Coordinates of C-alpha atoms in Angstrom, one line a residue:
M300 CA 0.0 0.0 0.0
A301 CA 2.8 2.4 0.8
G302 CA 4.6 1.6 -2.4
S303 CA 1.4 2.1 -4.5
A304 CA 0.7 5.5 -2.9
C305 CA 4.3 6.6 -3.5
L306 CA 4.2 5.4 -7.1
M307 CA 0.9 7.3 -7.7
L308 CA 2.5 10.5 -6.3
A309 CA 5.7 10.0 -8.4
A310 CA 3.7 9.5 -11.6
M311 CA 1.5 12.6 -10.9
Y312 CA 4.3 15.0 -10.2
F313 CA 6.4 13.6 -13.1
I314 CA 3.5 14.5 -15.4
V315 CA 3.4 18.0 -13.7
W316 CA 7.1 18.3 -14.5
L317 CA 6.6 17.3 -18.1
K318 CA 4.1 20.1 -18.5
Q319 CA 6.0 22.6 -16.4
R320 CA 9.7 22.2 -17.1
D321 CA 10.5 25.3 -15.1
R322 CA 9.6 23.3 -11.9
P323 CA 12.6 21.0 -11.3
A324 CA 11.4 20.5 -7.8
C325 CA 8.5 18.4 -9.2
L326 CA 11.0 16.0 -10.9
L327 CA 13.1 15.7 -7.7
F328 CA 10.0 14.9 -5.7
S329 CA 8.9 12.3 -8.3
L330 CA 12.3 10.6 -7.9
L331 CA 11.9 10.8 -4.1
A332 CA 8.5 9.2 -4.1
A333 CA 9.6 6.5 -6.6
S334 CA 12.7 5.6 -4.5
V335 CA 10.5 5.3 -1.4
A336 CA 8.2 2.9 -3.5
G337 CA 11.3 0.9 -4.5
M338 CA 12.4 0.8 -0.9
A339 CA 9.0 -0.5 0.1
G340 CA 9.2 -3.2 -2.5
L341 CA 12.7 -4.3 -1.3
E342 CA 11.5 -4.4 2.3
F343 CA 8.6 -6.5 1.4
S344 CA 10.9 -8.9 -0.4
A345 CA 13.3 -9.1 2.6
M346 CA 10.4 -10.0 4.8
R347 CA 9.6 -13.0 2.6
A348 CA 13.3 -14.1 2.1
E349 CA 13.9 -17.8 2.4
T350 CA 17.7 -18.0 2.7
P351 CA 20.4 -15.7 4.3
W352 CA 22.0 -15.2 0.9
Q353 CA 18.7 -14.0 -0.6
F354 CA 18.2 -11.6 2.4
G355 CA 21.8 -10.2 1.9
E356 CA 21.2 -9.6 -1.8
I357 CA 18.1 -7.7 -1.1
I358 CA 19.8 -5.4 1.5
W359 CA 22.7 -5.0 -1.0
S360 CA 20.2 -3.7 -3.6
A361 CA 18.6 -1.3 -1.2
H362 CA 21.7 1.0 -1.0
P363 CA 21.5 2.3 -4.6
V364 CA 17.8 3.1 -4.0
A365 CA 18.7 4.8 -0.8
L366 CA 21.3 6.9 -2.7
V367 CA 18.6 8.2 -5.1
L368 CA 16.2 8.7 -2.1
I369 CA 18.6 10.8 -0.1
C370 CA 20.0 12.9 -3.0
S371 CA 16.5 13.7 -4.3
L372 CA 15.5 14.7 -0.8
V373 CA 18.4 17.1 -0.5
G374 CA 17.9 18.5 -3.9
F375 CA 14.2 19.1 -3.3
V376 CA 14.9 20.9 -0.1
R377 CA 17.5 23.1 -1.7
L378 CA 15.3 24.0 -4.8
H379 CA 11.9 24.2 -3.3
F380 CA 12.7 25.7 0.1
D381 CA 15.9 27.5 -0.8
A382 CA 17.3 26.3 2.6
G383 CA 20.2 24.2 3.9
R384 CA 23.8 25.0 3.5
T385 CA 25.3 24.1 0.1
W386 CA 28.4 22.4 1.6
L387 CA 26.2 20.2 3.8
A388 CA 24.1 19.2 0.8
Y389 CA 27.3 18.1 -1.0
A390 CA 28.6 16.3 2.0
V391 CA 25.3 14.3 2.3
C392 CA 25.3 13.3 -1.3
G393 CA 29.0 12.5 -1.3
S394 CA 28.8 10.4 1.8
R395 CA 25.8 8.5 0.5
G396 CA 27.6 7.9 -2.8
L397 CA 30.6 6.6 -0.9
V398 CA 28.2 4.2 1.0
A399 CA 26.8 2.9 -2.2
A400 CA 30.3 2.5 -3.7
V401 CA 31.6 0.6 -0.7
N402 CA 28.5 -1.6 -0.6
F403 CA 29.0 -2.5 -4.2
V404 CA 32.3 -4.3 -3.4
L405 CA 31.3 -5.9 -0.1
T406 CA 29.7 -9.3 0.4
P407 CA 27.0 -9.8 1.4
N408 CA 26.5 -6.0 1.9
L409 CA 27.6 -2.9 3.8
N410 CA 25.5 -3.7 6.8
Y411 CA 26.6 -7.3 7.6
R412 CA 29.9 -9.0 7.5
E413 CA 28.1 -12.3 7.6
I414 CA 24.4 -13.4 7.8
T415 CA 24.4 -16.7 9.6
A416 CA 20.6 -17.4 9.7
L417 CA 17.1 -16.0 9.4
R418 CA 14.7 -15.7 12.2
Y419 CA 11.0 -15.7 11.5
I420 CA 8.9 -13.4 13.7
P421 CA 5.2 -13.8 13.6
L422 CA 3.1 -10.6 13.0
P423 CA -0.1 -10.1 14.8
G424 CA -2.9 -11.5 12.7
G425 CA -0.5 -12.4 9.8
E426 CA 2.2 -14.8 8.5
P427 CA 5.8 -14.7 10.0
V428 CA 8.4 -12.4 8.4
A429 CA 12.2 -13.0 8.1
V430 CA 14.7 -11.1 10.2
A431 CA 18.5 -11.5 9.7
V432 CA 20.8 -12.9 12.3
G433 CA 24.5 -12.2 11.7
V434 CA 27.6 -10.1 12.4
R435 CA 27.5 -6.3 11.9
S436 CA 30.0 -4.9 9.4
P437 CA 32.4 -2.2 10.6
W438 CA 31.6 -0.4 7.3
A439 CA 28.1 0.1 8.5
A440 CA 29.4 3.2 10.4
L441 CA 29.6 4.9 7.0
G442 CA 25.8 4.5 6.7
D443 CA 25.4 6.0 10.2
L444 CA 27.6 8.9 9.3
S445 CA 25.6 9.6 6.1
L446 CA 22.4 9.5 8.2
L447 CA 23.9 12.0 10.7
L448 CA 24.9 14.4 7.9
T449 CA 21.5 14.1 6.4
L450 CA 20.0 14.9 9.8
A451 CA 22.3 17.9 10.2
F452 CA 21.3 19.2 6.7
V453 CA 17.6 18.9 7.5
V454 CA 18.0 20.6 10.9
D455 CA 20.0 23.4 9.2
A456 CA 17.3 23.9 6.6
T457 CA 14.6 23.8 9.2
L458 CA 16.3 26.5 11.3
T459 CA 16.8 28.6 8.2
L460 CA 13.1 28.5 7.3
W461 CA 12.2 29.3 10.9
R462 CA 14.5 32.3 11.1
R463 CA 12.9 33.9 8.1
G464 CA 10.0 34.6 10.4
G465 CA 7.1 34.4 7.9
R466 CA 4.1 32.3 8.7
D467 CA 4.5 30.2 5.6
D468 CA 8.2 29.7 6.3
R469 CA 7.5 28.5 9.8
R470 CA 4.8 26.2 8.6
R471 CA 7.3 24.7 6.1
A472 CA 9.9 24.4 8.8
A473 CA 7.5 22.5 11.1
L474 CA 6.5 20.1 8.2
L475 CA 10.1 19.4 7.2
G476 CA 11.6 19.1 10.6
G477 CA 8.7 17.2 12.2
S478 CA 8.3 14.6 9.4
F479 CA 12.1 13.9 9.2
T480 CA 12.4 13.7 13.0
C481 CA 9.7 11.0 13.0
F482 CA 11.5 9.1 10.2
V483 CA 14.8 9.2 12.1
L484 CA 13.2 8.1 15.4
I485 CA 11.2 5.3 13.8
G486 CA 12.8 4.1 10.6
A487 CA 16.5 4.9 10.8
G488 CA 16.7 4.2 14.6
S489 CA 15.1 0.8 14.3
S490 CA 17.4 -0.1 11.4
S491 CA 20.5 0.9 13.3
L492 CA 19.4 -1.2 16.4
N493 CA 18.6 -4.1 14.1
H494 CA 22.0 -4.0 12.5
A495 CA 23.6 -3.9 16.0
G496 CA 21.6 -7.0 17.1
I497 CA 19.9 -5.1 19.9
V498 CA 16.4 -5.7 18.5
H499 CA 15.1 -8.1 15.9
T500 CA 12.5 -6.4 13.7
P501 CA 11.9 -6.3 10.0
Y502 CA 13.3 -3.4 8.0
L503 CA 10.6 -0.7 7.8
I504 CA 12.3 2.4 6.4
S505 CA 9.6 3.1 3.7
L506 CA 6.7 3.4 6.1
P507 CA 8.1 6.2 8.4
F508 CA 9.6 7.9 5.3
M509 CA 6.1 8.1 4.0
L510 CA 5.6 10.9 6.5
V511 CA 8.3 12.9 4.8
V512 CA 6.9 12.1 1.3
L513 CA 3.3 13.2 2.4
A514 CA 4.6 16.4 4.1
M515 CA 6.6 17.3 1.0
A516 CA 3.7 16.4 -1.3
Y517 CA 1.4 18.6 0.8
E518 CA 3.8 21.5 0.6
L519 CA 4.3 21.1 -3.2
S520 CA 0.6 20.8 -3.8
A521 CA -0.1 23.9 -1.8
D522 CA 2.5 25.8 -3.9
I523 CA 1.0 24.5 -7.1
L524 CA -2.5 25.5 -6.0
R525 CA -1.3 28.9 -4.9
A526 CA 0.4 29.3 -8.3
A527 CA -2.8 28.4 -10.1
Q528 CA -4.8 30.9 -8.0
L529 CA -2.2 33.5 -8.7
A530 CA -2.4 32.7 -12.4
R531 CA -6.2 33.2 -12.3
R532 CA -5.7 36.4 -10.4
L533 CA -3.1 37.5 -12.9
E534 CA -5.5 36.8 -15.7
I535 CA -8.1 39.0 -14.0
S536 CA -5.4 41.6 -13.2
E537 CA -4.2 41.6 -16.8
S538 CA -7.8 42.1 -18.0
E539 CA -8.1 45.0 -15.5
L540 CA -4.7 46.3 -16.5
R541 CA -5.7 46.3 -20.2
E542 CA -8.9 48.1 -19.3
T543 CA -6.8 50.6 -17.2
Q544 CA -4.4 51.1 -20.1
E545 CA -7.2 51.7 -22.5
R546 CA -8.6 54.3 -20.1
M547 CA -5.1 55.8 -19.7
H548 CA -4.6 56.0 -23.5
L549 CA -8.0 57.6 -23.9
A550 CA -7.3 60.2 -21.2
A551 CA -3.8 60.8 -22.5
G552 CA -5.1 61.2 -26.1
A553 CA -7.8 63.6 -24.9
A554 CA -5.3 65.7 -23.0
N555 CA -2.7 65.4 -25.8
L556 CA -0.2 63.8 -23.4
G557 CA 2.6 61.5 -24.2
L558 CA 3.8 59.1 -21.5
W559 CA 7.4 57.8 -21.8
V560 CA 9.9 55.7 -19.9
W561 CA 13.7 56.0 -20.5
D562 CA 15.7 52.9 -19.7
I563 CA 19.0 54.7 -18.9
V564 CA 21.1 51.5 -18.6
R565 CA 20.1 50.2 -22.1
D566 CA 19.4 53.6 -23.5
R567 CA 16.0 52.7 -24.8
I568 CA 12.9 55.0 -24.6
W569 CA 9.4 53.6 -24.6
S570 CA 6.6 56.0 -25.5
M571 CA 2.9 55.8 -26.1
E572 CA 1.6 56.4 -29.6
Q573 CA 0.5 59.9 -28.6
G574 CA 4.1 60.6 -27.5
R575 CA 5.6 59.3 -30.7
A576 CA 3.1 61.5 -32.6
L577 CA 4.1 64.6 -30.5
Y578 CA 7.8 64.0 -31.5
G579 CA 7.0 63.0 -35.1
I580 CA 8.6 59.6 -34.7
P581 CA 7.1 56.6 -36.6
P582 CA 5.6 53.8 -34.5
A583 CA 8.0 51.1 -35.5
K584 CA 11.2 53.1 -35.2
P585 CA 13.2 52.5 -32.0
I586 CA 14.0 55.5 -29.8
D587 CA 17.2 56.2 -27.9
F588 CA 18.6 59.4 -26.4
A589 CA 20.4 60.4 -29.6
R590 CA 17.2 60.0 -31.6
F591 CA 15.3 62.1 -29.0
I592 CA 17.8 64.9 -28.9
A593 CA 18.0 65.1 -32.7
A594 CA 14.3 65.9 -32.8
V595 CA 14.8 68.9 -30.5
H596 CA 15.4 72.3 -32.1
E597 CA 19.1 73.0 -32.2
E598 CA 18.7 76.2 -30.2
D599 CA 17.1 74.3 -27.3
R600 CA 19.3 71.2 -27.3
E601 CA 21.9 72.4 -24.8
P602 CA 19.3 73.6 -22.2
V603 CA 17.6 70.2 -22.5
R604 CA 20.8 68.3 -22.1
A605 CA 21.7 70.5 -19.1
A606 CA 18.3 69.9 -17.5
I607 CA 18.6 66.1 -18.0
A608 CA 22.2 66.0 -16.7
K609 CA 21.1 67.9 -13.6
A610 CA 18.3 65.5 -12.9
L611 CA 20.6 62.4 -13.4
D612 CA 23.2 63.9 -11.1
S613 CA 20.8 64.8 -8.3
G614 CA 18.4 61.8 -8.8
G615 CA 15.5 64.2 -8.7
E616 CA 13.0 65.7 -11.1
Y617 CA 13.5 66.8 -14.7
E618 CA 11.5 69.7 -16.2
S619 CA 12.0 71.5 -19.5
E620 CA 10.3 73.4 -22.3
Y621 CA 11.6 73.1 -25.8
R622 CA 10.7 73.0 -29.5
I623 CA 10.5 69.9 -31.7
L624 CA 11.2 70.1 -35.4
L625 CA 8.6 67.9 -37.2
P626 CA 9.3 66.0 -40.5
D627 CA 7.3 68.7 -42.4
G628 CA 9.6 71.4 -41.1
K629 CA 7.1 72.9 -38.6
A630 CA 8.0 73.6 -35.0
R631 CA 6.0 72.3 -32.0
W632 CA 6.5 73.5 -28.4
L633 CA 6.5 70.7 -25.8
A634 CA 6.7 70.7 -22.0
A635 CA 8.3 67.6 -20.4
R636 CA 8.5 66.5 -16.8
G637 CA 10.0 63.4 -15.4
R638 CA 11.5 61.7 -12.3
V639 CA 14.7 59.7 -12.1
E640 CA 14.6 56.3 -10.4
L641 CA 17.8 55.0 -8.8
D642 CA 19.0 51.4 -8.2
G643 CA 20.2 50.1 -4.8
R644 CA 23.6 51.7 -5.3
G645 CA 22.2 55.1 -6.1
N646 CA 22.9 55.0 -9.8
P647 CA 20.3 56.3 -12.3
L648 CA 18.2 53.3 -13.5
R649 CA 15.3 54.8 -15.4
M650 CA 13.3 58.0 -15.9
R651 CA 9.6 58.1 -16.1
G652 CA 7.8 61.2 -17.4
V653 CA 5.2 62.9 -19.5
S654 CA 5.2 65.3 -22.4
I655 CA 2.5 67.7 -23.4
D656 CA 1.9 70.0 -26.4
I657 CA 2.1 73.6 -25.3
T658 CA 2.2 75.2 -28.7
R659 CA -1.1 77.1 -28.3
R660 CA 0.1 78.4 -24.9
K661 CA 3.4 79.6 -26.4
L662 CA 1.6 81.3 -29.3
A663 CA -0.7 83.0 -26.9
E664 CA 2.3 84.1 -24.8
Q665 CA 4.0 85.5 -27.9
E666 CA 0.8 87.3 -28.8
V667 CA 0.6 88.8 -25.3
Q668 CA 4.2 89.8 -25.5
K669 CA 3.5 91.5 -28.9
Q670 CA 0.6 93.4 -27.4
R671 CA 2.8 94.4 -24.4
S672 CA 5.4 95.7 -26.8
E673 CA 2.8 97.6 -28.7
L674 CA 1.6 99.2 -25.4
A675 CA 5.2 100.0 -24.4
H676 CA 5.7 101.6 -27.7
L677 CA 2.6 103.7 -27.4
S678 CA 3.7 104.7 -24.0
R679 CA 7.1 105.8 -25.4
V680 CA 5.4 107.8 -28.1
T681 CA 3.1 109.5 -25.6
M682 CA 6.1 110.3 -23.4
L683 CA 8.1 111.7 -26.2
G684 CA 5.1 113.9 -27.0
E685 CA 5.4 115.4 -23.6
L686 CA 9.1 116.0 -24.1
S687 CA 8.7 117.5 -27.6
G688 CA 9.6 121.0 -26.4
S689 CA 12.8 119.8 -24.7
L690 CA 13.8 117.6 -27.6
A691 CA 13.1 120.5 -30.1
H692 CA 15.5 122.7 -28.0
E693 CA 18.1 119.9 -27.9
L694 CA 18.0 119.7 -31.7
N695 CA 17.7 123.5 -32.2
Q696 CA 21.0 124.2 -30.4
P697 CA 23.3 122.2 -32.6
L698 CA 21.4 123.2 -35.7
T699 CA 21.7 126.9 -34.8
A700 CA 25.4 126.4 -34.1
I701 CA 25.9 124.6 -37.5
L702 CA 24.1 127.4 -39.3
A703 CA 26.2 130.1 -37.6
N704 CA 29.4 128.2 -38.3
A705 CA 28.5 127.6 -41.9
Q706 CA 27.7 131.4 -42.4
A707 CA 31.0 132.3 -40.8
A708 CA 32.8 129.9 -43.1
Q709 CA 31.2 131.6 -46.1
R710 CA 32.4 135.0 -44.9
F711 CA 35.9 133.7 -44.4
L712 CA 35.9 132.3 -47.9
E713 CA 35.1 135.8 -49.3
R714 CA 38.3 137.3 -47.7
E715 CA 41.7 137.3 -49.2
P716 CA 43.8 135.7 -48.2
I717 CA 41.8 132.7 -46.8
D718 CA 42.7 131.8 -43.2
I719 CA 42.9 128.1 -43.5
A720 CA 43.5 127.4 -39.8
E721 CA 40.4 129.4 -38.8
L722 CA 38.3 127.7 -41.5
R723 CA 39.5 124.3 -40.3
E724 CA 38.4 125.2 -36.8
I725 CA 35.0 126.3 -38.0
L726 CA 34.5 123.1 -39.9
G727 CA 35.5 121.1 -36.8
D728 CA 32.8 122.9 -34.8
I729 CA 30.3 122.0 -37.5
V730 CA 31.3 118.3 -37.3
E731 CA 31.0 118.3 -33.5
E732 CA 27.6 120.0 -33.6
D733 CA 26.4 117.6 -36.3
K734 CA 27.5 114.6 -34.1
R735 CA 25.6 116.2 -31.2
A736 CA 22.4 116.5 -33.3
G737 CA 23.0 112.9 -34.6
E738 CA 23.2 111.6 -31.0
V739 CA 19.9 113.2 -30.1
I740 CA 18.2 111.8 -33.3
H741 CA 19.7 108.3 -32.6
R742 CA 18.4 108.3 -29.1
L743 CA 14.9 109.3 -30.4
R744 CA 15.0 106.5 -33.0
L745 CA 15.9 104.0 -30.4
L746 CA 12.9 105.0 -28.3
F747 CA 10.6 105.0 -31.3
K748 CA 11.9 101.6 -32.4
K749 CA 9.6 98.5 -32.5
G750 CA 11.1 95.0 -32.6
E751 CA 12.1 92.0 -30.6
L752 CA 13.7 92.3 -27.2
Q753 CA 17.5 92.1 -27.2
Y754 CA 18.9 91.2 -23.8
V755 CA 22.5 92.3 -23.5
P756 CA 24.8 93.3 -20.6
L757 CA 24.0 96.9 -19.7
D758 CA 25.8 99.4 -17.4
V759 CA 23.1 101.0 -15.2
N760 CA 25.2 104.1 -14.7
A761 CA 25.4 104.6 -18.5
L762 CA 21.6 104.2 -18.8
V763 CA 21.2 107.0 -16.3
A764 CA 23.6 109.2 -18.3
D765 CA 21.8 108.6 -21.6
V766 CA 18.3 109.4 -20.1
L767 CA 19.6 112.6 -18.5
K768 CA 20.9 113.7 -21.9
L769 CA 17.4 113.3 -23.3
V770 CA 15.7 115.4 -20.6
R771 CA 18.6 117.9 -20.0
S772 CA 16.9 120.8 -21.7
D773 CA 13.5 120.1 -20.1
L774 CA 15.2 120.1 -16.7
V775 CA 16.9 123.4 -17.4
N776 CA 13.7 125.0 -18.7
Q777 CA 11.8 124.0 -15.6
G778 CA 14.5 124.9 -13.3
I779 CA 14.8 121.4 -11.8
G780 CA 18.1 120.4 -10.2
V781 CA 19.3 116.8 -10.3
D782 CA 21.4 115.1 -7.6
V783 CA 23.0 112.1 -9.1
E784 CA 24.7 109.5 -6.9
L785 CA 26.1 106.6 -9.0
A786 CA 27.6 103.4 -7.7
P787 CA 31.4 103.4 -8.4
A788 CA 31.5 99.7 -9.3
Q789 CA 29.5 100.2 -12.6
P790 CA 26.7 97.7 -11.8
T791 CA 25.8 95.6 -14.8
V792 CA 22.5 93.9 -15.6
L793 CA 21.1 91.8 -18.5
G794 CA 18.3 93.6 -20.3
D795 CA 16.9 95.4 -23.3
K796 CA 18.4 98.9 -23.5
V797 CA 15.4 100.6 -25.0
Q798 CA 12.9 99.3 -22.5
L799 CA 15.0 100.0 -19.5
Q800 CA 15.6 103.5 -20.8
Q801 CA 11.8 103.9 -21.1
V802 CA 11.3 102.9 -17.5
L803 CA 13.9 105.4 -16.2
L804 CA 12.7 108.1 -18.5
N805 CA 9.1 107.6 -17.3
L806 CA 10.1 107.8 -13.7
V807 CA 12.3 110.9 -14.2
V808 CA 9.4 112.7 -16.1
N809 CA 7.0 111.8 -13.3
A810 CA 9.4 113.2 -10.7
C811 CA 9.7 116.4 -12.7
D812 CA 5.9 116.7 -12.8
A813 CA 5.7 116.1 -9.1
T814 CA 7.9 119.2 -8.4
A815 CA 6.2 121.5 -11.0
G816 CA 4.2 123.5 -8.4
L817 CA 7.1 124.0 -5.9
D818 CA 9.4 126.9 -5.2
S819 CA 12.5 127.0 -7.3
A820 CA 14.6 125.9 -4.3
E821 CA 12.5 122.8 -3.8
R822 CA 12.6 121.7 -7.4
Q823 CA 15.1 118.9 -6.9
I824 CA 15.1 115.2 -7.8
R825 CA 17.6 112.5 -6.8
I826 CA 18.8 109.6 -9.0
A827 CA 21.0 106.9 -7.3
T828 CA 22.3 103.5 -8.2
E829 CA 23.6 101.0 -5.6
A830 CA 24.1 97.3 -5.0
A831 CA 20.9 96.1 -3.4
T832 CA 22.1 92.6 -2.5
D833 CA 24.9 90.3 -3.6
R834 CA 22.8 89.6 -6.7
G835 CA 20.8 92.8 -7.2
V836 CA 21.2 96.4 -8.5
R837 CA 18.8 99.1 -7.2
L838 CA 18.0 102.2 -9.1
S839 CA 16.2 105.0 -7.1
I840 CA 14.4 108.1 -8.4
S841 CA 13.0 110.4 -5.6
D842 CA 11.4 113.8 -5.6
R843 CA 10.4 116.5 -3.1
G844 CA 6.8 116.8 -4.3
H845 CA 3.5 116.2 -2.4
G846 CA 4.0 112.4 -2.3
I847 CA 1.5 109.6 -2.9
P848 CA -1.3 108.7 -0.4
A849 CA -0.7 105.4 1.4
E850 CA -3.8 103.8 -0.1
D851 CA -2.6 104.6 -3.6
L852 CA 0.9 103.2 -3.3
E853 CA 0.0 99.8 -4.9
R854 CA -2.8 101.1 -7.2
V855 CA -0.4 103.5 -9.0
F856 CA 1.0 100.5 -10.9
E857 CA -2.5 99.4 -12.2
P858 CA -3.5 100.3 -15.7
F859 CA -5.4 103.6 -16.2
V860 CA -4.7 104.8 -12.6
T861 CA -3.0 108.2 -12.6
T862 CA -2.5 111.2 -10.2
K863 CA -2.1 113.6 -13.2
S864 CA -5.0 115.6 -14.5
Q865 CA -4.0 114.9 -18.1
G866 CA -2.4 111.4 -17.6
L867 CA -3.4 108.2 -19.3
G868 CA -2.5 106.0 -16.4
L869 CA -0.3 103.6 -18.5
G870 CA 3.2 104.8 -17.7
L871 CA 3.8 103.0 -14.4
S872 CA 1.8 100.0 -15.5
V873 CA 4.1 99.6 -18.5
C874 CA 7.1 100.2 -16.2
R875 CA 6.1 97.3 -13.9
T876 CA 5.5 95.0 -16.9
I877 CA 9.0 95.8 -18.3
V878 CA 10.7 95.4 -14.9
T879 CA 8.9 92.1 -14.2
A880 CA 9.9 90.7 -17.6
H881 CA 13.5 91.5 -16.7
G882 CA 13.2 89.4 -13.5
G883 CA 13.1 92.5 -11.3
T884 CA 10.8 94.4 -9.0
I885 CA 9.5 98.0 -8.7
L886 CA 7.9 99.6 -5.7
A887 CA 6.9 103.0 -4.5
T888 CA 7.4 104.6 -1.1
S889 CA 6.2 108.0 0.0
D890 CA 6.4 110.4 2.9
F891 CA 3.1 112.2 2.2
G892 CA 3.7 115.9 1.8
R893 CA 7.5 115.5 1.5
G894 CA 7.9 113.5 -1.7
A895 CA 7.9 110.0 -3.3
C896 CA 10.6 107.5 -4.2
F897 CA 10.4 104.7 -6.8
Q898 CA 12.9 101.9 -6.5
V899 CA 13.7 99.5 -9.4
T900 CA 15.7 96.3 -8.4
L901 CA 17.2 94.2 -11.2
P902 CA 19.2 91.0 -11.1
R903 CA 23.0 91.7 -11.3
L904 CA 25.2 89.8 -13.7
P905 CA 28.0 87.6 -12.2
E906 CA 31.4 89.2 -11.8
R907 CA 32.9 87.3 -14.7
T908 CA 30.2 88.6 -17.0
D909 CA 30.9 92.1 -15.7
D910 CA 34.6 91.7 -16.5
A911 CA 33.7 90.4 -20.0
A912 CA 31.4 93.4 -20.6
G913 CA 34.0 95.8 -19.4

């Protein structure tokens, strides 16, 4: 009955192994069960032996079967439980192999030096069975040693499973350790006592070893059942995953998003179909970093590379906006954001992210910028209208001087002899006055100019000097004094010269208007430049006028809010727009009744940039 049960288990798990070749533990268990069945058959034959020689041959044949039994048990424990020290496993298999080899050359077998007779012991309710009577072989100690090594291996595997602490691991430890302990106590112990002649019982190794087989079969079956349940769950999960992916694709398509994953180690980029469409990459074409960066507009490639390198170095987030050149030559604006994933050693493993088409937003921003430029230009034209008298005087002076010098030159040419030195001096004056008029016209043309912003390094002190030249005549005509305090270090900022001149000119004109109704001694404005912080430059324009009420300090920067009876209320609003676009701030302070002060703070260029500009 024991042999039949083991053969059935062996056949069943052998079929399982044939269908699932990735489960070698099933094959080892099949060998284990088959060897136990073979051992049961040999024990049954030994019980029915009729001669000592026949009994010895049967015991001799049992050792190769025991070799397969022990080695398959060790292999099963190592593969299925991943427990037991490797060197102990090799020691068990090696010692059992040595036992089988020594048994092969001994007569009658490894256990007995000589079998002198057979003793028949009656079983309760059955026929008598044969038991050997003889002299124990000294080589039998090899078998005992192999059994002790096997016991040590099983104990080590049991402790390893128990230390893992999981409920399943401890259940496995109890099954393995408990079943093998029963086998050692019942089967192996009775065999050793039988060989020593202490007791006389038939060989019954297979019956107690059935406990080990059944315990291992239960554990293996439980794992197979769990795998089947997991497979069913995975089928359900895959179905749900497919549905989730469909929803995700639908949502991404509706939002015009492109999800992507960059395998940094293999340099492979996976992207959804929407993502490939955003970058203009065909569906079947593989994507790597070189292919991605080639699609980016050449003016944006270096900033994109720098943003990616920064994210990889810090293991943080990546964020960038750039243009993509499509196969038809058109440009598309994309915003990309991702996060770097690191391996156990802190090295970049992959980056997951999303890209979105922001072309419409960028076009809208460009349109807004265009409208702001139009408004700034309108403000400049309006301001120059206010300064028309001063500008006419600025042009009239050099033109009058040129006319006077030209008339003087005509008179000198009528004299004889001609004074060449005097004539050369007159012509030099004409050239100088012409240059002076040209500078005025050039400054006017710059202020009237419409076009793209040009950010270049600018000396703030030079900006102040240029604006004061434009309003010099107006200041003189109104009797307004200017106190100028410029920073000695020539503070440099990055900006558009025309727009920053417009800001300063507007603030100076406002300061002049604020002092219009004061006594001549009080008509004074102050212009100062200084280092605001380590990274900022502050430009201050203050007057001694009536000041600004506290409740209006913030409102003065709003469109169409003005304190002038004839003002449009656009000047300060345009100033704030320009300063904000340059990354700076503008604020107003006032001591009501004693004047107002406007402070413009702009980011300062690094020293090396200052040196280069100088």
